[in-house]
Coordinates of C-alpha atoms and ligand atoms in Angstrom, one line a residue:
M11 CA 6.6 -34.2 22.4
V12 CA 8.0 -35.2 19.1
K13 CA 7.2 -31.7 17.8
K14 CA 9.0 -30.0 20.7
F15 CA 12.1 -32.1 20.2
F16 CA 12.1 -31.3 16.6
K17 CA 11.8 -27.6 17.4
E18 CA 14.7 -27.8 19.7
M19 CA 16.8 -29.5 17.1
F20 CA 15.8 -26.9 14.5
H21 CA 17.0 -24.1 16.8
Y22 CA 20.1 -26.1 17.8
V23 CA 21.1 -26.1 14.2
K24 CA 20.2 -22.5 13.4
R25 CA 20.8 -20.6 16.6
N26 CA 24.4 -19.7 15.7
N27 CA 23.7 -19.1 12.0
L28 CA 23.1 -15.7 10.6
C29 CA 19.4 -14.6 10.9
W30 CA 17.3 -15.1 7.8
C31 CA 16.3 -11.4 7.9
G32 CA 19.7 -10.3 6.6
S33 CA 20.6 -8.2 9.6
G34 CA 24.0 -9.8 9.9
K35 CA 23.3 -10.8 13.5
K36 CA 23.2 -14.4 14.8
Y37 CA 19.7 -15.9 14.7
K38 CA 19.7 -16.4 18.5
K39 CA 20.3 -12.6 18.8
C40 CA 17.7 -11.6 16.2
H41 CA 14.5 -13.2 15.0
I42 CA 14.5 -16.4 17.1
F43 CA 11.9 -15.1 19.6
F44 CA 9.8 -13.7 16.8
D45 CA 9.7 -17.1 15.1
E46 CA 8.9 -18.8 18.4
R47 CA 6.0 -16.4 19.0
I48 CA 4.5 -17.1 15.6
E49 CA 5.1 -20.9 16.1
E50 CA 3.2 -20.8 19.3
M51 CA 0.2 -18.9 17.9
K52 CA -3.0 -20.7 16.9
F53 CA -4.1 -19.8 13.4
D54 CA -7.8 -20.2 12.6
S55 CA -8.0 -21.5 9.0
S56 CA -11.8 -20.9 8.9
K57 CA -10.9 -17.1 9.2
G58 CA -8.2 -17.5 6.5
Q59 CA -5.5 -16.7 9.2
I60 CA -2.0 -17.4 7.9
R61 CA 1.6 -16.8 8.9
P62 CA 3.6 -14.1 7.2
P63 CA 6.4 -15.5 5.0
H64 CA 10.0 -14.5 6.0
K65 CA 10.6 -12.8 2.6
I66 CA 8.2 -10.0 3.3
I67 CA 9.9 -9.0 6.6
N68 CA 12.2 -6.0 6.3
N69 CA 15.3 -5.4 8.3
A70 CA 16.6 -2.0 9.4
S71 CA 18.6 -1.5 6.3
D72 CA 15.7 -2.5 4.0
I73 CA 13.5 0.1 5.9
E74 CA 16.2 2.8 5.3
G75 CA 16.1 1.9 1.6
I76 CA 12.3 2.3 1.5
R77 CA 12.6 5.6 3.3
R78 CA 15.0 6.9 0.7
A79 CA 12.7 5.9 -2.2
A80 CA 9.8 7.6 -0.2
V81 CA 11.6 10.9 0.0
I82 CA 11.7 11.1 -3.8
N83 CA 8.2 9.8 -4.1
S84 CA 6.8 12.5 -1.7
G85 CA 8.7 15.2 -3.6
A86 CA 7.2 13.9 -6.8
L87 CA 3.7 14.1 -5.3
D88 CA 4.3 17.6 -4.1
L89 CA 5.4 18.6 -7.6
A90 CA 2.4 16.9 -9.2
G91 CA 0.1 18.8 -6.9
E92 CA 1.7 22.2 -7.9
L93 CA 1.0 21.4 -11.6
V94 CA -2.7 20.7 -11.1
E95 CA -4.6 23.6 -12.6
E96 CA -7.4 24.2 -15.0
G97 CA -6.4 23.7 -18.7
T98 CA -3.5 21.4 -18.0
D99 CA -3.4 18.0 -19.6
T100 CA -2.5 15.1 -17.4
L101 CA 0.4 14.0 -19.7
K102 CA 2.2 17.3 -18.7
I103 CA 2.1 16.3 -15.1
N104 CA 3.3 12.8 -16.0
D105 CA 6.3 14.1 -17.9
A106 CA 7.3 16.6 -15.2
V107 CA 7.1 13.9 -12.5
H108 CA 9.0 11.4 -14.7
E109 CA 11.9 13.9 -15.0
F110 CA 11.8 14.7 -11.3
I111 CA 12.2 11.0 -10.4
T112 CA 14.7 10.0 -13.0
E113 CA 17.0 13.0 -12.4
R114 CA 17.3 11.8 -8.8
G115 CA 18.6 8.4 -9.9
A116 CA 15.3 6.7 -9.2
H117 CA 12.7 5.0 -11.4
P118 CA 8.9 5.6 -11.7
S119 CA 7.8 2.0 -11.0
C120 CA 4.5 2.2 -12.9
L121 CA 6.3 2.8 -16.3
K122 CA 6.1 -0.5 -18.2
F123 CA 4.8 -2.3 -15.1
E124 CA 2.7 -5.1 -16.7
G125 CA 2.7 -3.0 -19.8
F126 CA 1.4 0.2 -18.2
P127 CA 2.4 2.9 -20.7
K128 CA 3.1 6.0 -18.5
S129 CA 5.1 6.8 -15.4
I130 CA 2.3 7.6 -12.9
C131 CA -1.5 7.1 -12.6
I132 CA -3.9 10.0 -12.8
S133 CA -7.5 9.1 -12.2
V134 CA -10.1 11.9 -12.7
N135 CA -13.7 12.0 -11.3
N136 CA -15.4 8.6 -12.0
V137 CA -12.0 6.9 -12.7
V138 CA -11.3 4.8 -9.7
C139 CA -7.6 4.1 -10.3
H140 CA -5.0 3.3 -13.1
G141 CA -5.9 6.3 -15.1
I142 CA -3.4 6.8 -18.0
P143 CA -2.0 10.3 -18.3
S144 CA -2.9 11.7 -21.7
K145 CA -2.7 14.9 -23.7
K146 CA -6.4 14.5 -24.3
T147 CA -7.3 14.5 -20.6
I148 CA -7.5 18.3 -19.9
L149 CA -8.3 19.3 -16.3
K150 CA -11.3 21.5 -15.9
N151 CA -12.9 23.5 -13.1
G152 CA -14.7 21.2 -10.6
D153 CA -12.6 18.0 -11.3
I154 CA -11.3 15.9 -8.6
L155 CA -8.3 13.6 -9.2
N156 CA -6.1 11.0 -7.7
I157 CA -2.4 11.0 -8.5
D158 CA -0.7 7.7 -7.6
I159 CA 3.1 7.5 -7.7
T160 CA 5.5 4.7 -7.0
T161 CA 9.2 5.2 -6.9
D162 CA 11.9 2.6 -6.8
L163 CA 15.5 3.3 -5.8
D164 CA 18.2 0.7 -5.4
G165 CA 15.6 -2.1 -5.4
Y166 CA 13.3 -0.5 -2.8
F167 CA 9.8 0.7 -3.5
A168 CA 7.6 3.4 -2.0
D169 CA 4.0 3.8 -3.1
A170 CA 1.6 6.7 -2.2
S171 CA -1.3 8.7 -3.7
R172 CA -3.1 11.9 -2.9
M173 CA -6.3 13.6 -4.0
F174 CA -6.3 17.0 -5.7
F175 CA -9.0 19.2 -7.2
V176 CA -9.4 22.0 -9.8
G177 CA -11.0 25.3 -9.0
K178 CA -14.3 25.1 -7.1
I179 CA -15.6 21.6 -6.4
S180 CA -19.1 20.5 -5.3
P181 CA -19.8 19.9 -1.6
E182 CA -20.4 16.3 -2.6
A183 CA -16.9 16.0 -4.0
E184 CA -15.3 17.9 -1.1
R185 CA -17.0 15.5 1.4
L186 CA -15.9 12.4 -0.6
I187 CA -12.2 13.5 -0.6
R188 CA -12.3 14.4 3.1
I189 CA -14.1 11.2 4.3
T190 CA -11.9 9.0 2.1
H191 CA -8.8 10.4 3.8
E192 CA -10.4 9.6 7.2
I193 CA -11.2 6.1 6.0
M194 CA -7.5 5.6 5.1
E195 CA -6.5 6.9 8.5
A196 CA -9.0 4.6 10.3
G197 CA -7.4 1.7 8.3
I198 CA -3.9 2.7 9.3
K199 CA -4.9 3.0 13.0
A200 CA -6.2 -0.6 12.8
A201 CA -2.9 -2.0 11.4
Q202 CA -1.3 -3.3 14.6
P203 CA 1.4 -5.9 15.2
W204 CA 0.2 -9.4 16.2
H205 CA -3.2 -8.6 14.9
F206 CA -4.6 -9.6 11.4
V207 CA -4.6 -7.7 8.1
G208 CA -8.4 -8.1 8.0
D209 CA -8.6 -5.5 10.8
I210 CA -7.6 -2.8 8.3
G211 CA -10.5 -3.7 6.0
A212 CA -12.9 -4.0 8.9
A213 CA -12.1 -0.4 10.0
C214 CA -12.1 1.1 6.5
G215 CA -15.4 -0.7 5.6
K216 CA -17.2 0.4 8.8
Y217 CA -16.1 4.0 8.4
A218 CA -17.1 4.1 4.7
H219 CA -20.5 2.5 5.3
D220 CA -21.3 4.7 8.3
N221 CA -20.8 7.6 6.0
G222 CA -23.0 6.2 3.2
Y223 CA -20.2 5.3 0.8
S224 CA -19.3 2.0 -0.9
V225 CA -15.8 0.4 -1.0
V226 CA -14.2 -1.1 -4.1
T227 CA -13.2 -4.7 -3.3
D228 CA -12.0 -5.8 -6.8
L229 CA -8.7 -4.0 -6.0
G230 CA -6.8 -3.4 -2.8
G231 CA -3.6 -2.6 -1.0
H232 CA -0.6 -4.8 -0.9
G233 CA 2.8 -5.6 0.7
V234 CA 5.5 -3.3 -0.8
G235 CA 9.2 -2.7 -0.2
K236 CA 11.6 -5.1 -1.9
A237 CA 9.1 -5.3 -4.8
F238 CA 6.1 -3.3 -6.1
H239 CA 3.4 -5.7 -5.1
L240 CA 3.9 -8.3 -2.5
E241 CA 1.7 -10.3 0.0
P242 CA -0.6 -9.7 1.7
F243 CA -3.5 -8.4 -0.3
V244 CA -5.0 -5.6 1.8
S245 CA -8.8 -5.5 1.5
H246 CA -10.5 -2.3 2.5
D247 CA -13.8 -4.0 3.3
C248 CA -13.7 -7.3 5.1
K249 CA -14.0 -9.0 8.4
A250 CA -11.7 -8.3 11.4
D251 CA -9.3 -11.0 12.6
T252 CA -9.0 -12.6 9.1
G253 CA -6.1 -13.1 6.7
M254 CA -2.4 -12.7 7.3
L255 CA -0.9 -12.0 10.7
L256 CA 0.7 -8.5 10.8
V257 CA 4.2 -8.5 12.4
P258 CA 7.0 -6.0 13.0
G259 CA 9.0 -5.4 9.8
M260 CA 6.1 -5.8 7.4
V261 CA 5.5 -2.9 5.0
L262 CA 2.2 -2.5 3.2
T263 CA -0.1 0.0 1.7
V264 CA -3.5 1.2 2.9
E265 CA -5.2 2.7 -0.2
P266 CA -9.0 2.6 0.0
M267 CA -11.0 3.3 -3.2
I268 CA -14.3 4.8 -2.2
N269 CA -17.4 5.4 -4.4
V270 CA -20.3 7.7 -3.9
G271 CA -22.5 5.2 -5.7
A272 CA -22.2 1.4 -6.1
K273 CA -18.9 -0.4 -5.5
N274 CA -18.9 -2.1 -8.9
V275 CA -16.1 -1.1 -11.4
T276 CA -15.4 -1.6 -15.1
I277 CA -12.1 -1.6 -17.0
D278 CA -12.0 0.3 -20.3
K279 CA -11.7 -2.1 -23.2
S280 CA -9.7 0.5 -25.2
D281 CA -6.7 0.4 -22.9
D282 CA -7.2 -2.5 -20.5
W283 CA -6.2 -0.3 -17.6
T284 CA -8.6 2.5 -16.8
V285 CA -10.8 1.4 -13.8
R286 CA -14.2 3.3 -13.6
T287 CA -17.2 3.2 -11.4
A288 CA -19.8 1.1 -13.2
D289 CA -22.5 3.7 -12.4
G290 CA -20.4 6.7 -13.4
S291 CA -20.4 8.0 -9.8
L292 CA -17.5 9.9 -8.3
S293 CA -14.6 7.9 -6.7
A294 CA -11.7 8.9 -4.5
Q295 CA -8.6 7.3 -3.1
W296 CA -5.7 8.1 -0.8
E297 CA -2.7 5.8 -0.3
K298 CA 0.1 5.6 2.2
T299 CA 2.9 3.0 2.7
I300 CA 3.2 2.0 6.3
L301 CA 5.7 -0.1 8.4
I302 CA 4.4 -2.4 11.1
T303 CA 6.5 -1.7 14.2
D304 CA 6.8 -3.3 17.7
T305 CA 4.3 -0.9 19.1
G306 CA 2.0 0.1 16.2
N307 CA 2.9 1.4 12.8
E308 CA 4.8 4.2 11.1
V309 CA 4.1 6.0 7.8
L310 CA 7.0 5.6 5.4
A311 CA 5.5 7.2 2.3
S312 CA 2.5 9.6 1.9
Ligands
MF3_429 N1 0.4 2.5 -7.6 C1 -0.7 1.5 -7.8 C2 -0.9 0.9 -6.5 O1 -1.2 1.6 -5.6 C3 -0.4 0.5 -8.9 C4 -0.3 1.1 -10.2 S1 0.1 -0.1 -11.3 C5 0.1 0.6 -12.8 O2 -0.7 -0.3 -6.3 F1 0.6 -0.2 -13.6 F2 -1.1 1.0 -13.1 F3 0.8 1.7 -12.7
CO430 CO1 -0.1 3.4 -5.6
CO431 CO1 -0.4 0.6 -3.9

């Protein structure tokens, strides 16, 4: 009774104020029902279920901002793909992409992010992620590589990565790339409003294990949009019905890192960035930025 009274008072004060989402609408015409729905939900702390904070909910104009960054980001990935060929060094691809992004008035978000020295990540063969482009990394026939690009424009971030290959690759490498894409899509399909973020990892994990692959769990996806990395952490191998509630307006990445061998990874001591499979086996990753909508989700960057 006390609680209900308090809730009514709370709404009485805020109903005619502007909504916290920044839409410019009155609270009573915007997110009041959304807040009430969350308020009435039961969260099971034994499953780590938590409410999403308001700061990671995007309004319509935020989503437009992310879409604008994503247009440039997708163009940058297209360009990177065109430059993948035998004999090219990965710094060349980095430099061309850097120019593409900056000449469009945007910024390659990886550059100087926590000290990262280049504009994009290029991860070849047994490199899981965060590979640093280098004049010394020369692409050769049979290589598989992930190119991960994040672009920010006017304060909005879009993050995506794709797999590429050089010349003729082994059937093992071809299968890894193909199944890893299916794992990402299975995760995206599981990202539904009013369900929990753990559903994404449950779907990815099952798909990977059913196909004999391991899933890297030391790194994962993340909220994105008004910053590069936001809540929630998106595991790609975990239990369904756990973690943060997914609600319309949330933007996050699904970016499974999948290994042929064991899931364990190491970080190169020489640069403190390059993440490799501990057993030297091949690894693949695809990444998309998605928006949780009222009815499901929508891909914003790919
Ligand atoms: N784009 C990566 C991600 O998907 C992050 C790279 S951070 C960097 O989250 F510093 F390595 F560039
Ligand atoms: Co990325
Ligand atoms: Co990401």
